[in-house]
């Protein structure tokens, strides 16, 4: 298919085999490397195709063709604005939290939720899996979700409760959540490395990794392993960004916290993963429990363009909900 765009003829490639220089054998090797779609190839680096026996020169031709198909090249800043306008917003289920995020979670970037156990990271992930299926006028993206679960905490029962509350057919909602448990950090990376086809075929608009860091943290112990761990984490997160951009999907990761032994004032915890995770997550939100009950405090810690701030929400049977005015001002029991 040739599409005329502002006078420039652009060729659209649908399948790997449509690209110049890719026959069935090369296509198969590329698929074994995790490149199942033109979109994923467009985001590849030439040396990544080397294991498929493709020379750097040939790789560049292929990648260029794939890129031309999905238009990733230099643009003028006014066009960049148009690209930004393609960014879609997904509701968290809580209005104040959405406002904190500038209107909801963004597609094409990574949003990280970090906090202690029980702070609501996985509950938010569950809620987002349901919300993404809503139509845009209800804050959804009319899409499916992909859930990579490293701690075996995903529960379909919870999805059913949340779907019912929103008036959705629970069975249908559960069908639109593609789930995989990751057993090790390598397996977790493998799952994302091979996710492009599943994402495309199922119109996945939300990719969740819950938790991003738990396997890495338990497998790479000690100082001497740190550099290797960070390198792997970096690669993993970059894969996630590339998927989010290629398919205009929201990417969400969760992260635990570690105590800072040297802090006496302020927050004595910080998220795992150091600079790599900090710099690769576009938006970071710190979740913590209020002194009691279902209320949680969300703090926007970093964002490319939004100011820091705090909002509250609550976790109930129905899922993530706003805290009512009465609840906010309810006096403590004496
Ligand atoms: P870790 O993964 O252990 O680090 O914690 P997390 O941040 O992922 O916590 P999670 O999202 O699993 O939150 C668990 C909390 O959510 C529980 O302690 C409950 O307070 C709340 N919660 C979970 N399910 C329900 C439910 O069905 N009803 C209600 N009312 N609250 C729930
Ligand atoms: Mg969790």
GROMACS .gro file of C-alpha atoms and ligand atoms in nm:
model
  367
    1UNK     CA    1   0.000   0.000   0.000
    2UNK     CA    2   0.139   0.342  -0.091
    3UNK     CA    3   0.009   0.632   0.110
    4UNK     CA    4   0.039   0.992  -0.007
    5UNK     CA    5   0.133   1.213   0.284
    6UNK     CA    6   0.197   1.580   0.217
    7UNK     CA    7   0.318   1.500  -0.134
    8UNK     CA    8   0.564   1.232  -0.023
    9UNK     CA    9   0.491   0.877  -0.129
   10UNK     CA   10   0.534   0.647   0.169
   11UNK     CA   11   0.545   0.274   0.139
   12UNK     CA   12   0.366   0.078   0.407
   13UNK     CA   13   0.497  -0.267   0.489
   14UNK     CA   14   0.261  -0.495   0.673
   15UNK     CA   15   0.468  -0.810   0.728
   16UNK     CA   16   0.839  -0.878   0.773
   17UNK     CA   17   0.854  -1.061   0.441
   18UNK     CA   18   0.728  -0.750   0.263
   19UNK     CA   19   1.047  -0.563   0.352
   20UNK     CA   20   1.320  -0.551   0.088
   21UNK     CA   21   1.580  -0.825   0.134
   22UNK     CA   22   1.380  -1.040   0.374
   23UNK     CA   23   1.292  -1.386   0.253
   24UNK     CA   24   1.112  -1.652   0.455
   25UNK     CA   25   1.436  -1.789   0.609
   26UNK     CA   26   1.553  -1.446   0.728
   27UNK     CA   27   1.202  -1.367   0.851
   28UNK     CA   28   1.210  -1.683   1.060
   29UNK     CA   29   1.549  -1.596   1.209
   30UNK     CA   30   1.432  -1.246   1.289
   31UNK     CA   31   1.127  -1.387   1.462
   32UNK     CA   32   1.351  -1.612   1.669
   33UNK     CA   33   1.531  -1.295   1.778
   34UNK     CA   34   1.202  -1.143   1.886
   35UNK     CA   35   1.129  -0.927   1.581
   36UNK     CA   36   0.786  -1.037   1.464
   37UNK     CA   37   0.656  -0.707   1.333
   38UNK     CA   38   0.766  -0.420   1.111
   39UNK     CA   39   0.706  -0.190   1.409
   40UNK     CA   40   0.959  -0.374   1.626
   41UNK     CA   41   1.216  -0.379   1.345
   42UNK     CA   42   1.177  -0.006   1.296
   43UNK     CA   43   1.297   0.040   1.654
   44UNK     CA   44   1.587  -0.207   1.625
   45UNK     CA   45   1.960  -0.129   1.618
   46UNK     CA   46   2.155  -0.279   1.324
   47UNK     CA   47   2.377  -0.493   1.546
   48UNK     CA   48   2.072  -0.654   1.703
   49UNK     CA   49   2.006  -0.827   1.370
   50UNK     CA   50   2.358  -0.972   1.352
   51UNK     CA   51   2.266  -1.305   1.517
   52UNK     CA   52   2.020  -1.362   1.228
   53UNK     CA   53   2.320  -1.362   0.990
   54UNK     CA   54   2.233  -1.019   0.853
   55UNK     CA   55   2.527  -0.793   0.775
   56UNK     CA   56   2.528  -0.448   0.926
   57UNK     CA   57   2.486  -0.294   0.581
   58UNK     CA   58   2.185  -0.507   0.499
   59UNK     CA   59   2.042  -0.451   0.847
   60UNK     CA   60   2.053  -0.077   0.794
   61UNK     CA   61   1.859  -0.109   0.468
   62UNK     CA   62   1.595  -0.327   0.633
   63UNK     CA   63   1.561  -0.105   0.940
   64UNK     CA   64   1.540   0.206   0.723
   65UNK     CA   65   1.261   0.052   0.516
   66UNK     CA   66   1.078  -0.049   0.833
   67UNK     CA   67   1.120   0.304   0.967
   68UNK     CA   68   0.992   0.463   0.650
   69UNK     CA   69   0.685   0.250   0.692
   70UNK     CA   70   0.602   0.386   1.033
   71UNK     CA   71   0.767   0.729   1.000
   72UNK     CA   72   1.040   0.749   1.261
   73UNK     CA   73   1.291   1.006   1.143
   74UNK     CA   74   1.381   1.369   1.190
   75UNK     CA   75   1.086   1.597   1.225
   76UNK     CA   76   1.043   1.968   1.279
   77UNK     CA   77   0.929   2.074   1.625
   78UNK     CA   78   0.584   2.169   1.499
   79UNK     CA   79   0.546   1.815   1.363
   80UNK     CA   80   0.670   1.686   1.696
   81UNK     CA   81   0.372   1.856   1.846
   82UNK     CA   82   0.156   1.645   1.618
   83UNK     CA   83   0.339   1.331   1.737
   84UNK     CA   84   0.272   1.441   2.095
   85UNK     CA   85  -0.091   1.485   2.001
   86UNK     CA   86  -0.098   1.114   1.925
   87UNK     CA   87  -0.027   1.053   2.293
   88UNK     CA   88  -0.338   0.910   2.452
   89UNK     CA   89  -0.443   0.919   2.816
   90UNK     CA   90  -0.559   0.634   3.032
   91UNK     CA   91  -0.755   0.692   3.351
   92UNK     CA   92  -0.627   0.551   3.678
   93UNK     CA   93  -0.979   0.532   3.818
   94UNK     CA   94  -0.921   0.827   4.049
   95UNK     CA   95  -0.984   1.182   3.926
   96UNK     CA   96  -0.732   1.353   4.154
   97UNK     CA   97  -0.466   1.098   4.058
   98UNK     CA   98  -0.544   1.157   3.690
   99UNK     CA   99  -0.511   1.530   3.746
  100UNK     CA  100  -0.177   1.480   3.916
  101UNK     CA  101  -0.069   1.298   3.600
  102UNK     CA  102  -0.191   1.576   3.374
  103UNK     CA  103  -0.504   1.391   3.265
  104UNK     CA  104  -0.418   1.024   3.313
  105UNK     CA  105  -0.133   0.789   3.227
  106UNK     CA  106   0.032   0.863   2.894
  107UNK     CA  107   0.092   0.628   2.605
  108UNK     CA  108   0.442   0.607   2.454
  109UNK     CA  109   0.616   0.649   2.789
  110UNK     CA  110   0.685   0.452   3.107
  111UNK     CA  111   0.497   0.532   3.426
  112UNK     CA  112   0.652   0.385   3.739
  113UNK     CA  113   0.466   0.327   4.064
  114UNK     CA  114   0.693   0.262   4.358
  115UNK     CA  115   0.624   0.208   4.724
  116UNK     CA  116   0.624  -0.034   5.013
  117UNK     CA  117   0.434  -0.363   5.022
  118UNK     CA  118   0.061  -0.309   5.033
  119UNK     CA  119   0.085   0.048   4.903
  120UNK     CA  120  -0.140  -0.039   4.610
  121UNK     CA  121   0.097  -0.087   4.316
  122UNK     CA  122  -0.052  -0.417   4.200
  123UNK     CA  123  -0.407  -0.300   4.269
  124UNK     CA  124  -0.349  -0.003   4.041
  125UNK     CA  125  -0.212  -0.237   3.775
  126UNK     CA  126  -0.526  -0.450   3.797
  127UNK     CA  127  -0.746  -0.142   3.769
  128UNK     CA  128  -0.556  -0.013   3.466
  129UNK     CA  129  -0.604  -0.350   3.291
  130UNK     CA  130  -0.978  -0.299   3.322
  131UNK     CA  131  -0.981   0.075   3.248
  132UNK     CA  132  -0.779   0.040   2.927
  133UNK     CA  133  -1.073  -0.152   2.783
  134UNK     CA  134  -1.314   0.137   2.834
  135UNK     CA  135  -1.397   0.368   2.543
  136UNK     CA  136  -1.207   0.700   2.528
  137UNK     CA  137  -1.507   0.896   2.655
  138UNK     CA  138  -1.479   0.698   2.980
  139UNK     CA  139  -1.103   0.743   3.000
  140UNK     CA  140  -1.002   0.417   2.830
  141UNK     CA  141  -0.816   0.332   2.513
  142UNK     CA  142  -1.049   0.067   2.371
  143UNK     CA  143  -0.759  -0.175   2.392
  144UNK     CA  144  -0.629  -0.486   2.560
  145UNK     CA  145  -0.366  -0.524   2.835
  146UNK     CA  146  -0.050  -0.729   2.861
  147UNK     CA  147   0.048  -0.825   3.216
  148UNK     CA  148   0.394  -0.954   3.302
  149UNK     CA  149   0.371  -1.074   3.661
  150UNK     CA  150   0.692  -1.155   3.846
  151UNK     CA  151   0.544  -1.217   4.190
  152UNK     CA  152   0.238  -1.423   4.107
  153UNK     CA  153   0.004  -1.164   4.253
  154UNK     CA  154  -0.229  -1.118   3.955
  155UNK     CA  155  -0.585  -1.229   4.045
  156UNK     CA  156  -0.861  -1.266   3.787
  157UNK     CA  157  -1.116  -1.254   4.073
  158UNK     CA  158  -1.010  -0.895   4.137
  159UNK     CA  159  -1.051  -0.809   3.769
  160UNK     CA  160  -1.403  -0.953   3.779
  161UNK     CA  161  -1.497  -0.729   4.076
  162UNK     CA  162  -1.356  -0.418   3.909
  163UNK     CA  163  -1.517  -0.496   3.572
  164UNK     CA  164  -1.860  -0.550   3.732
  165UNK     CA  165  -1.834  -0.220   3.913
  166UNK     CA  166  -1.776  -0.043   3.580
  167UNK     CA  167  -2.067  -0.226   3.418
  168UNK     CA  168  -1.843  -0.430   3.190
  169UNK     CA  169  -1.879  -0.796   3.105
  170UNK     CA  170  -1.621  -0.960   3.336
  171UNK     CA  171  -1.559  -1.253   3.106
  172UNK     CA  172  -1.490  -1.026   2.812
  173UNK     CA  173  -1.262  -0.807   3.023
  174UNK     CA  174  -1.065  -1.109   3.144
  175UNK     CA  175  -1.028  -1.228   2.785
  176UNK     CA  176  -0.863  -0.898   2.693
  177UNK     CA  177  -0.588  -0.933   2.952
  178UNK     CA  178  -0.295  -1.130   2.820
  179UNK     CA  179  -0.105  -1.265   3.113
  180UNK     CA  180   0.238  -1.417   3.160
  181UNK     CA  181   0.420  -1.507   3.476
  182UNK     CA  182   0.794  -1.438   3.458
  183UNK     CA  183   1.000  -1.690   3.654
  184UNK     CA  184   1.338  -1.520   3.636
  185UNK     CA  185   1.477  -1.188   3.515
  186UNK     CA  186   1.592  -1.361   3.196
  187UNK     CA  187   1.244  -1.496   3.142
  188UNK     CA  188   1.097  -1.154   3.210
  189UNK     CA  189   1.324  -1.005   2.943
  190UNK     CA  190   1.244  -1.288   2.704
  191UNK     CA  191   0.871  -1.221   2.742
  192UNK     CA  192   0.903  -0.855   2.645
  193UNK     CA  193   1.153  -0.934   2.371
  194UNK     CA  194   0.887  -1.151   2.211
  195UNK     CA  195   0.580  -0.944   2.286
  196UNK     CA  196   0.548  -0.735   1.971
  197UNK     CA  197   0.328  -0.977   1.779
  198UNK     CA  198   0.093  -1.038   2.070
  199UNK     CA  199   0.066  -0.663   2.120
  200UNK     CA  200  -0.016  -0.599   1.757
  201UNK     CA  201  -0.260  -0.887   1.713
  202UNK     CA  202  -0.458  -0.808   2.026
  203UNK     CA  203  -0.454  -0.428   2.005
  204UNK     CA  204  -0.271  -0.409   2.337
  205UNK     CA  205  -0.268  -0.051   2.464
  206UNK     CA  206  -0.126  -0.115   2.811
  207UNK     CA  207   0.191  -0.309   2.895
  208UNK     CA  208   0.248  -0.384   3.264
  209UNK     CA  209   0.556  -0.523   3.434
  210UNK     CA  210   0.472  -0.594   3.800
  211UNK     CA  211   0.731  -0.585   3.944
  212UNK     CA  212   1.011  -0.453   3.727
  213UNK     CA  213   1.287  -0.507   3.978
  214UNK     CA  214   1.205  -0.802   4.208
  215UNK     CA  215   1.386  -1.071   4.007
  216UNK     CA  216   1.680  -0.848   3.925
  217UNK     CA  217   1.713  -0.759   4.290
  218UNK     CA  218   1.712  -1.117   4.414
  219UNK     CA  219   1.932  -1.261   4.139
  220UNK     CA  220   2.208  -1.003   4.113
  221UNK     CA  221   2.346  -0.988   4.464
  222UNK     CA  222   2.644  -0.794   4.585
  223UNK     CA  223   2.845  -0.506   4.451
  224UNK     CA  224   3.030  -0.702   4.188
  225UNK     CA  225   2.699  -0.793   4.018
  226UNK     CA  226   2.563  -0.441   4.022
  227UNK     CA  227   2.701  -0.323   3.688
  228UNK     CA  228   2.566  -0.631   3.511
  229UNK     CA  229   2.227  -0.592   3.678
  230UNK     CA  230   2.202  -0.229   3.574
  231UNK     CA  231   2.300  -0.311   3.218
  232UNK     CA  232   2.028  -0.577   3.194
  233UNK     CA  233   1.767  -0.353   3.354
  234UNK     CA  234   1.857  -0.077   3.112
  235UNK     CA  235   1.813  -0.308   2.815
  236UNK     CA  236   1.482  -0.434   2.950
  237UNK     CA  237   1.342  -0.085   3.004
  238UNK     CA  238   1.453   0.029   2.662
  239UNK     CA  239   1.270  -0.262   2.507
  240UNK     CA  240   0.963  -0.153   2.698
  241UNK     CA  241   0.991   0.206   2.576
  242UNK     CA  242   1.031   0.091   2.219
  243UNK     CA  243   0.718  -0.125   2.242
  244UNK     CA  244   0.521   0.159   2.399
  245UNK     CA  245   0.624   0.395   2.121
  246UNK     CA  246   0.583   0.152   1.834
  247UNK     CA  247   0.229   0.062   1.937
  248UNK     CA  248   0.121   0.385   2.108
  249UNK     CA  249   0.063   0.194   2.431
  250UNK     CA  250   0.098   0.299   2.794
  251UNK     CA  251   0.378   0.120   2.980
  252UNK     CA  252   0.355   0.073   3.356
  253UNK     CA  253   0.615  -0.072   3.588
  254UNK     CA  254   0.610  -0.121   3.963
  255UNK     CA  255   0.907  -0.103   4.193
  256UNK     CA  256   0.978  -0.170   4.556
  257UNK     CA  257   1.162   0.059   4.791
  258UNK     CA  258   1.470   0.022   5.004
  259UNK     CA  259   1.540   0.190   5.334
  260UNK     CA  260   1.795   0.469   5.322
  261UNK     CA  261   2.002   0.408   5.634
  262UNK     CA  262   2.153   0.756   5.632
  263UNK     CA  263   1.835   0.965   5.621
  264UNK     CA  264   1.698   1.119   5.938
  265UNK     CA  265   1.457   1.371   5.790
  266UNK     CA  266   1.208   1.335   5.507
  267UNK     CA  267   1.141   1.007   5.330
  268UNK     CA  268   1.374   0.738   5.448
  269UNK     CA  269   1.310   0.515   5.147
  270UNK     CA  270   1.410   0.518   4.785
  271UNK     CA  271   1.313   0.306   4.486
  272UNK     CA  272   1.525   0.015   4.366
  273UNK     CA  273   1.720   0.034   4.044
  274UNK     CA  274   1.925   0.349   4.089
  275UNK     CA  275   1.985   0.594   3.808
  276UNK     CA  276   1.891   0.353   3.531
  277UNK     CA  277   1.534   0.310   3.647
  278UNK     CA  278   1.508   0.673   3.758
  279UNK     CA  279   1.612   0.806   3.419
  280UNK     CA  280   1.422   0.560   3.206
  281UNK     CA  281   1.087   0.600   3.381
  282UNK     CA  282   0.933   0.914   3.242
  283UNK     CA  283   0.685   0.958   3.523
  284UNK     CA  284   0.746   0.831   3.875
  285UNK     CA  285   0.483   0.807   4.143
  286UNK     CA  286   0.555   0.723   4.503
  287UNK     CA  287   0.266   0.546   4.677
  288UNK     CA  288   0.225   0.519   5.049
  289UNK     CA  289  -0.044   0.420   5.295
  290UNK     CA  290  -0.224   0.685   5.493
  291UNK     CA  291  -0.212   0.632   5.868
  292UNK     CA  292  -0.499   0.384   5.849
  293UNK     CA  293  -0.769   0.239   5.628
  294UNK     CA  294  -0.799   0.213   5.251
  295UNK     CA  295  -0.659   0.559   5.173
  296UNK     CA  296  -0.335   0.585   4.977
  297UNK     CA  297  -0.122   0.890   4.905
  298UNK     CA  298   0.027   0.928   4.560
  299UNK     CA  299   0.317   1.166   4.512
  300UNK     CA  300   0.431   1.266   4.166
  301UNK     CA  301   0.806   1.258   4.214
  302UNK     CA  302   0.925   1.320   3.864
  303UNK     CA  303   0.771   1.405   3.530
  304UNK     CA  304   0.910   1.564   3.215
  305UNK     CA  305   0.675   1.859   3.240
  306UNK     CA  306   0.442   1.838   3.541
  307UNK     CA  307   0.502   1.990   3.884
  308UNK     CA  308   0.547   1.767   4.187
  309UNK     CA  309   0.236   1.717   4.393
  310UNK     CA  310   0.031   1.484   4.609
  311UNK     CA  311  -0.318   1.345   4.583
  312UNK     CA  312  -0.511   1.074   4.764
  313UNK     CA  313  -0.724   0.784   4.648
  314UNK     CA  314  -0.860   0.470   4.810
  315UNK     CA  315  -0.860   0.097   4.742
  316UNK     CA  316  -1.198  -0.068   4.791
  317UNK     CA  317  -1.385  -0.376   4.684
  318UNK     CA  318  -1.465  -0.187   4.362
  319UNK     CA  319  -1.103  -0.104   4.289
  320UNK     CA  320  -0.933   0.236   4.279
  321UNK     CA  321  -1.174   0.511   4.380
  322UNK     CA  322  -1.185   0.874   4.483
  323UNK     CA  323  -1.193   0.962   4.849
  324UNK     CA  324  -1.521   1.140   4.922
  325UNK     CA  325  -1.532   1.486   5.081
  326UNK     CA  326  -1.689   1.339   5.399
  327UNK     CA  327  -1.409   1.087   5.428
  328UNK     CA  328  -1.151   1.363   5.388
  329UNK     CA  329  -1.290   1.567   5.675
  330UNK     CA  330  -1.403   1.279   5.897
  331UNK     CA  331  -1.260   1.355   6.240
  332UNK     CA  332  -1.041   1.096   6.403
  333UNK     CA  333  -1.221   0.886   6.661
  334UNK     CA  334  -1.133   0.990   7.011
  335LIG     P1  335   0.383  -0.547   4.707
  335LIG     O1  336   0.364  -0.607   4.573
  335LIG     O2  337   0.380  -0.647   4.819
  335LIG     O3  338   0.506  -0.460   4.717
  335LIG     O4  339   0.260  -0.449   4.738
  335LIG     P2  340   0.164  -0.367   4.640
  335LIG     O5  341   0.201  -0.225   4.647
  335LIG     O6  342   0.157  -0.430   4.506
  335LIG     O7  343   0.025  -0.381   4.714
  335LIG     P3  344  -0.114  -0.422   4.652
  335LIG     O8  345  -0.147  -0.341   4.536
  335LIG     O9  346  -0.118  -0.569   4.637
  335LIG    O10  347  -0.211  -0.375   4.769
  335LIG     C1  348  -0.263  -0.463   4.859
  335LIG     C2  349  -0.363  -0.385   4.942
  335LIG    O11  350  -0.476  -0.350   4.863
  335LIG     C3  351  -0.419  -0.470   5.054
  335LIG    O12  352  -0.339  -0.457   5.168
  335LIG     C4  353  -0.557  -0.409   5.074
  335LIG    O13  354  -0.546  -0.296   5.156
  335LIG     C5  355  -0.595  -0.359   4.936
  335LIG     N1  356  -0.683  -0.456   4.867
  335LIG     C6  357  -0.648  -0.554   4.785
  335LIG     N2  358  -0.756  -0.625   4.744
  335LIG     C7  359  -0.862  -0.567   4.804
  335LIG     C8  360  -1.003  -0.594   4.800
  335LIG    O14  361  -1.051  -0.687   4.735
  335LIG     N3  362  -1.083  -0.511   4.873
  335LIG     C9  363  -1.033  -0.409   4.945
  335LIG     N4  364  -1.116  -0.333   5.016
  335LIG     N5  365  -0.901  -0.381   4.950
  335LIG    C10  366  -0.816  -0.459   4.880
  336LIG    MG1  367   0.241  -0.598   4.421
   0.00000   0.00000   0.00000
